[in-house]
């Protein structure tokens, strides 16, 4: 379980590229349909020309037969009269007998025949061998090549036009994306929708403008709230610290006057703990206010000695281990200097160690540092399976927890703020790893 939100690894699909691709595909499809229609028209015109010639020949033969009572020879040398399908050339006879309504037949060695029925009772057929009159077949390869080159040329021009159109279409979107991407939480852009055209992009810009305006107002309310919280919390904490300091100075003076050699009493130890707790609460409040405001600390990358921070956190939370057979193991690997905000890291350590100390009844709590990661392990009961997936959500806690369920939620927000990665491992206790690389 990680405190960082997994990045979106889905493949980027460029809108401009899709526009160009779809435009080119559409142009190729139109070109292919145009080529098919062109070939169909060419063959249709060719057949119409042949049919017209045969019609003229049939009219001439019919007129001569009516005038003389005999059928003359056709005027065109490529045409013959047949008075039965049985007298047709062998290469088409069987097909003509099997398909009496068919008018066009393919013969051998490139010959091509057309049949025109002059009369049916008795049957009179006009047969024309038209292979020398076919115009489309000899130039079919050239026509195909011409259509292909034309399609490629038209597609190239269409792609170029689509590229210009897509650039012009997506330019406002890119400008809007750049505007939103460069926006800072404390300086959200306002009244920018008027810069964009009155179309779908303009609608999107106006919607974003309204949303960012609402976010800006919410951030302003949060800043005002955090300022009030800062004042209201810091004032009583300062009063507590000053009161404890005054009490300690009075007690120290009284003891030196009455019993100079007297050891500090229980009351003094308790007051010292109250003072330390108030001081730590003051630092914690400051850290949480920084988190609430989403402000990056100026010393985020300052050098920090880890060992004193861990030791201090152990001492501050040691009361949680009173009466428990629990051993705290602080590994020498924590003697390192790291690049981190000391206050942030102290809040993190306090939350993690207080949880470990509170819920470990016996066994061991160990703190180590390895591969730029802080490791805190305990032999406690672990995390219940039903809340494990949501353990870093605010208000989520175990059945026997006496807290409010905000400890790990604060740690999660702190990690997100500092660019750290938090991993929680459950089993034979709990192991929490904080990778301090950003």
mmCIF file of C-alpha atoms in Angstrom, residues 320-327 360-363:
data_model
loop_
_atom_site.group_PDB
_atom_site.id
_atom_site.type_symbol
_atom_site.label_atom_id
_atom_site.label_comp_id
_atom_site.label_asym_id
_atom_site.label_seq_id
_atom_site.Cartn_x
_atom_site.Cartn_y
_atom_site.Cartn_z
ATOM 1 C CA UNK A 320 3.266 4.368 26.036
ATOM 2 C CA UNK A 321 5.663 1.488 26.837
ATOM 3 C CA UNK A 322 5.414 1.661 30.646
ATOM 4 C CA UNK A 323 4.648 -1.748 32.128
ATOM 5 C CA UNK A 324 5.076 -3.562 28.791
ATOM 6 C CA UNK A 325 7.777 -6.172 28.040
ATOM 7 C CA UNK A 326 8.721 -4.366 24.826
ATOM 8 C CA UNK A 327 12.273 -3.782 23.611
ATOM 9 C CA UNK A 360 2.665 -3.562 20.743
ATOM 10 C CA UNK A 361 1.964 -5.373 24.032
ATOM 11 C CA UNK A 362 5.116 -7.488 23.997
ATOM 12 C CA UNK A 363 8.065 -8.146 21.756
#
